[in-house]
XYZ file of N, CA and C in Angstrom:
372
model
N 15.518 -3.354 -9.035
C 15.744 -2.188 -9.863
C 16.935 -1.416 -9.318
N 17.550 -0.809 -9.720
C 18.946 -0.329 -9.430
C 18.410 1.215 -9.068
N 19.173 1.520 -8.153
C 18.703 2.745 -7.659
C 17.577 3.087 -6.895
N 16.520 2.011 -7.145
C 15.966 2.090 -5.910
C 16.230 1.525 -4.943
N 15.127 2.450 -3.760
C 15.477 1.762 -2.644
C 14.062 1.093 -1.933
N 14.050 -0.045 -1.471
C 13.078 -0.753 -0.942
C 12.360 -0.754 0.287
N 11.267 -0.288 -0.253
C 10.475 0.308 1.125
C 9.596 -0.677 1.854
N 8.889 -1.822 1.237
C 8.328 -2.867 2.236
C 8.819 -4.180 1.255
N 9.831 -4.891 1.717
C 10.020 -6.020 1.128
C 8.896 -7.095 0.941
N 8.240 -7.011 2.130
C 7.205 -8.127 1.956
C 5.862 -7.509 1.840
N 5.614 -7.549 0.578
C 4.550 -6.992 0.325
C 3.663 -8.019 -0.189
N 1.881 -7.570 -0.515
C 1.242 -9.055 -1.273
C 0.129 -7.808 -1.965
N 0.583 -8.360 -2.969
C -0.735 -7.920 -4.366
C -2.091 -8.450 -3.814
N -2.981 -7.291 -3.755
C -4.472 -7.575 -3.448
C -5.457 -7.572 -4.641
N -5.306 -8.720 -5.697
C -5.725 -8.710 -6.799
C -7.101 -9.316 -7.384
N -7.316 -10.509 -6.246
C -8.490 -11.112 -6.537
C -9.293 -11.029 -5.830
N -10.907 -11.053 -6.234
C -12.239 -10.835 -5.156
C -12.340 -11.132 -3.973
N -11.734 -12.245 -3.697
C -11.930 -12.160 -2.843
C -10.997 -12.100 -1.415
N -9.618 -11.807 -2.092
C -8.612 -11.154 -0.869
C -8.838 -9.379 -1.097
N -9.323 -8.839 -1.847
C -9.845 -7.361 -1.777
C -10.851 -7.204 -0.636
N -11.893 -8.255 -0.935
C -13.228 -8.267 0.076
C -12.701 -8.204 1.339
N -12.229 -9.262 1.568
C -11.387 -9.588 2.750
C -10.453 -8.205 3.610
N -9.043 -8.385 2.596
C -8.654 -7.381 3.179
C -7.727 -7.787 4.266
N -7.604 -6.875 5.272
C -6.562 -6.914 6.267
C -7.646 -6.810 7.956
N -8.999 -7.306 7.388
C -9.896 -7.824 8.410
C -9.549 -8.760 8.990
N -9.541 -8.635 10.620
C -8.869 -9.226 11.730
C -7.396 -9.575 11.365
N -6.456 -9.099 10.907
C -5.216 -9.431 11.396
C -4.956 -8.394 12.505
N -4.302 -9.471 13.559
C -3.777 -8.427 14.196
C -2.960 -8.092 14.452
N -1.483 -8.208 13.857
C -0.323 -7.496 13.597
C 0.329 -7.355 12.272
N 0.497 -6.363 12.092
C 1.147 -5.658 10.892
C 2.376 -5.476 11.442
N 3.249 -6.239 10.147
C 4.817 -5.322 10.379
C 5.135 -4.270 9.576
N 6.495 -3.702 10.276
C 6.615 -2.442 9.525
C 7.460 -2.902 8.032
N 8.116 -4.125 7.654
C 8.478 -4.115 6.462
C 7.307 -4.719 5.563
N 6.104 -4.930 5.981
C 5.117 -5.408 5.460
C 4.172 -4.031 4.596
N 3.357 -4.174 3.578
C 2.224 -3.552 2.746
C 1.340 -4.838 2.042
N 0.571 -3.840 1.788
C -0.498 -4.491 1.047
C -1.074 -3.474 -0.440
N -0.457 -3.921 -1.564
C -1.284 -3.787 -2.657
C -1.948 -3.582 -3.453
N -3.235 -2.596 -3.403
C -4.738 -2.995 -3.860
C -4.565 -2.183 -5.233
N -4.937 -2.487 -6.237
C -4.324 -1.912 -7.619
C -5.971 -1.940 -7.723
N -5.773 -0.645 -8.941
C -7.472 -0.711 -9.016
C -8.339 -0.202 -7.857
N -7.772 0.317 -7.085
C -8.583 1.059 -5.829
C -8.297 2.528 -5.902
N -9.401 3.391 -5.441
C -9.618 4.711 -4.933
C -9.938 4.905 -3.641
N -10.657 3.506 -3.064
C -11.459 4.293 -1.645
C -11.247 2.285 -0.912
N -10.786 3.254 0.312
C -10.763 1.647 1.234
C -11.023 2.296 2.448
N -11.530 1.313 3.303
C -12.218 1.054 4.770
C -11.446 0.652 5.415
N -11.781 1.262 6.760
C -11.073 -0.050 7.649
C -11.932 -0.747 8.650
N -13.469 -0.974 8.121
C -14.142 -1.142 8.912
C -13.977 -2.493 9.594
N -13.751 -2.778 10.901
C -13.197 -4.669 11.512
C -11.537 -4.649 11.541
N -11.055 -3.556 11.293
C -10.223 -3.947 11.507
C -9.653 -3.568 12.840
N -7.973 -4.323 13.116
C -7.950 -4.399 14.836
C -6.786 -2.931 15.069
N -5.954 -2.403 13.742
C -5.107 -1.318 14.202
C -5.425 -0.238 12.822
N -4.395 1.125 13.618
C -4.761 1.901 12.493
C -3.707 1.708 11.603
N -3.844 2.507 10.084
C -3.334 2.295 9.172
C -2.627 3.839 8.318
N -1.611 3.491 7.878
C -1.148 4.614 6.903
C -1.009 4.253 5.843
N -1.610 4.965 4.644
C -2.469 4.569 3.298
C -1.690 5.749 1.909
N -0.975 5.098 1.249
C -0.498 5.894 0.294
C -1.055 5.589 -0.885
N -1.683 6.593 -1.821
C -2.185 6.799 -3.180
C -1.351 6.948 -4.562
N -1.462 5.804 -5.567
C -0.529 6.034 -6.264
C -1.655 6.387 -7.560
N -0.931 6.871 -8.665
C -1.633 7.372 -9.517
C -1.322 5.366 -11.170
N -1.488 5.718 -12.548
C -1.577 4.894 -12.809
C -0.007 4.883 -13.156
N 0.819 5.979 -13.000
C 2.328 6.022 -13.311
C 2.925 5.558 -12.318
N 2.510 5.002 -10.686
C 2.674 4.768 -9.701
C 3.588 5.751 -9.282
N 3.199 7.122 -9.372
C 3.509 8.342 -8.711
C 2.748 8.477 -7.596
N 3.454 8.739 -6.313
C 2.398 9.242 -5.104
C 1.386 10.560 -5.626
N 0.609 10.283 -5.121
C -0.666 11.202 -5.717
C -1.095 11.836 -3.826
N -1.109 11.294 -2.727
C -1.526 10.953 -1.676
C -1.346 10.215 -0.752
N -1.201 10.690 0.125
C -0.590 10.203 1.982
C -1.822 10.096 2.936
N -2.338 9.537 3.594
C -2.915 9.506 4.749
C -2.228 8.777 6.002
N -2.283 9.318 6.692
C -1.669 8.872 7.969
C -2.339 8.836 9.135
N -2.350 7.372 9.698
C -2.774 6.941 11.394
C -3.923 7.221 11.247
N -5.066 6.427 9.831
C -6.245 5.949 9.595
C -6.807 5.140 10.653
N -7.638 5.363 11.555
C -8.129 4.800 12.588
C -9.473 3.351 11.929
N -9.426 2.537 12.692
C -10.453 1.408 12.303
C -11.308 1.904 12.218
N -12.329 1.865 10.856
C -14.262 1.874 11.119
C -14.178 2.789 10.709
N -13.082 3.655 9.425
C -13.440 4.656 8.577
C -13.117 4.809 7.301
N -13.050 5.528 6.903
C -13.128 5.633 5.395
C -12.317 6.373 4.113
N -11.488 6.406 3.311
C -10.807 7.145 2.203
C -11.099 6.926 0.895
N -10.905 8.019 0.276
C -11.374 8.090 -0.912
C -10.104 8.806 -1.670
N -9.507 8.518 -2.961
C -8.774 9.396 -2.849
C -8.810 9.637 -4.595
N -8.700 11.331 -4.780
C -9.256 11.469 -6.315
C -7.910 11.505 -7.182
N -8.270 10.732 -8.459
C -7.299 10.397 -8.894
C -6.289 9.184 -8.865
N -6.700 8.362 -7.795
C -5.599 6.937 -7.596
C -5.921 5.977 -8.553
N -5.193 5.194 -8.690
C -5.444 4.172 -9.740
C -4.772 3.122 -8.279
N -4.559 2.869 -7.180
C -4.363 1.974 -6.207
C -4.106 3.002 -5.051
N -3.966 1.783 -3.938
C -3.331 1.770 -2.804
C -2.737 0.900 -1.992
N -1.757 1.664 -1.362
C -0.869 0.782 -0.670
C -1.261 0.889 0.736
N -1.701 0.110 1.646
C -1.620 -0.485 2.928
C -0.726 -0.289 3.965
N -0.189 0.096 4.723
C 1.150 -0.350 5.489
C 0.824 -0.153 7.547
N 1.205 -0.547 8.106
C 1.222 -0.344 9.798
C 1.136 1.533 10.058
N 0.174 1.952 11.003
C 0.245 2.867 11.155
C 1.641 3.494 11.478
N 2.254 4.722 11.514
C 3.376 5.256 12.120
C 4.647 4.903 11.380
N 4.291 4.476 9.714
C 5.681 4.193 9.074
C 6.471 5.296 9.043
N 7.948 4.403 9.041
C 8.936 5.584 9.214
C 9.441 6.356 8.020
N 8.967 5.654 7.351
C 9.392 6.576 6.073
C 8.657 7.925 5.619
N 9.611 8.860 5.137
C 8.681 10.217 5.311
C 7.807 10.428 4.075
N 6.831 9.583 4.031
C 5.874 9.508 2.926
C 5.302 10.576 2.276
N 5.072 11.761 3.331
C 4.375 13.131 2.545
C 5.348 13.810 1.907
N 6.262 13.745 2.241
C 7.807 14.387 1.240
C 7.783 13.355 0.265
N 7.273 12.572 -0.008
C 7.396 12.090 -1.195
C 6.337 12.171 -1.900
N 5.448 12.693 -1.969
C 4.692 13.156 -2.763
C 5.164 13.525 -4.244
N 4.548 12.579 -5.419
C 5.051 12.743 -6.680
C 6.406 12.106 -7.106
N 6.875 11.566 -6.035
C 7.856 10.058 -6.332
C 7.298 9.258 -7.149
N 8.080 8.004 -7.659
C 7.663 7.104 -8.568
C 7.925 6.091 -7.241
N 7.352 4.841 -7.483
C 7.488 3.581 -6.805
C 7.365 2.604 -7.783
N 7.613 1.518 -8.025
C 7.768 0.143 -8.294
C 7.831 -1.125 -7.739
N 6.691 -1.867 -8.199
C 5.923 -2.912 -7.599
C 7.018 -4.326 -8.718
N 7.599 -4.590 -7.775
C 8.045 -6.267 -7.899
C 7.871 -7.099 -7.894
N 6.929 -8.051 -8.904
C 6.284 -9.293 -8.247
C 7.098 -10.469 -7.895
N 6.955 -11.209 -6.937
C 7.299 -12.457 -6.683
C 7.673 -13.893 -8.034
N 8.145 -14.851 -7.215
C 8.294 -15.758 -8.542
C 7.559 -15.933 -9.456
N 6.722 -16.254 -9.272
C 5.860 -16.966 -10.214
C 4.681 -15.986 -10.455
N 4.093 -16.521 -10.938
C 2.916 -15.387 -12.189
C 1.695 -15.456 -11.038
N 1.402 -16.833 -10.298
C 0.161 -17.109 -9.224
C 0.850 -16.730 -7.797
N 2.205 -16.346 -7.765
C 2.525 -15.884 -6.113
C 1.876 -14.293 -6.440
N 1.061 -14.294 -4.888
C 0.657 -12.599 -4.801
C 2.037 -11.401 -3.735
N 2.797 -12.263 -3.642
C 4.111 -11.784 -3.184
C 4.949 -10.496 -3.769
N 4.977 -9.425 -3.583
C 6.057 -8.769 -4.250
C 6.779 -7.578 -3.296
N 7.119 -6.580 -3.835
C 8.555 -5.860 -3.014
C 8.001 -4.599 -3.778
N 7.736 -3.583 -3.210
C 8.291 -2.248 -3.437
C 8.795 -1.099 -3.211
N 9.275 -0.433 -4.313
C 10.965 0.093 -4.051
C 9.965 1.754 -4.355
N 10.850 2.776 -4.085
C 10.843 4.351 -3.995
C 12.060 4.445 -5.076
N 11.705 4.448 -6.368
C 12.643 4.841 -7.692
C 13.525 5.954 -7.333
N 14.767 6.434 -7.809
C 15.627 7.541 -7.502
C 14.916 8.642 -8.292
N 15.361 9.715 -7.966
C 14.928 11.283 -8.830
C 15.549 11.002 -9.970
């Protein structure tokens, strides 16, 4: 998309039962150009998992709605109003709570069955 700019290139759509279930249980490294996905979510856990997490709320316009930051393992968010969430390594550098009410855009990968995609922070 032109004008944006790309905030985790390697990202993966968390779309089916059972990579939702799953999750980001026992990995144990997250990179920082890495996210995760989950469309259709309000409330995620991190119960099993091995690091903490910073968790952004998008609404169904994929406007930030919500920031949480340096989500510790074995707890819990809920967030009112999301229509998803995005995943990412605790301590991202991007200044996520100033963006509050940004647009973002989700890029999918080649093909229609890759859960691969890219998303970007749309311009004002």
């Amino acid at each position: 998309m032109q004008g944006a700019q790309t905030l985790w290139p390697r990202a993966t759509l968390m779309k089916q039962f059972s990579q939702r279930l799953i999750g980001l249980i026992g990995r144990q490294h997250l990179h920082a150009d890495e996210a995760y996905w989950f469309p259709y979510c309000r409330a995620i856990h991190t119960f099993g998992m091995q690091q903490p997490l910073d968790l952004i709320a998008v609404d169904k316009g994929m406007q930030i709605v919500a920031v949480e930051r340096f989500v510790l393992p074995n707890r819990s968010c809920r967030f009112r109003g999301a229509y998803g969430v995005i995943e990412t390594l605790a301590g991202c550098y991007w200044p996520l709570e100033h963006w509050i009410g940004r647009v973002l855009t989700i890029e999918q990968g080649g093909s229609d069955e890759s859960n691969s995609c890219r998303i970007d922070l749309c311009e004002r």
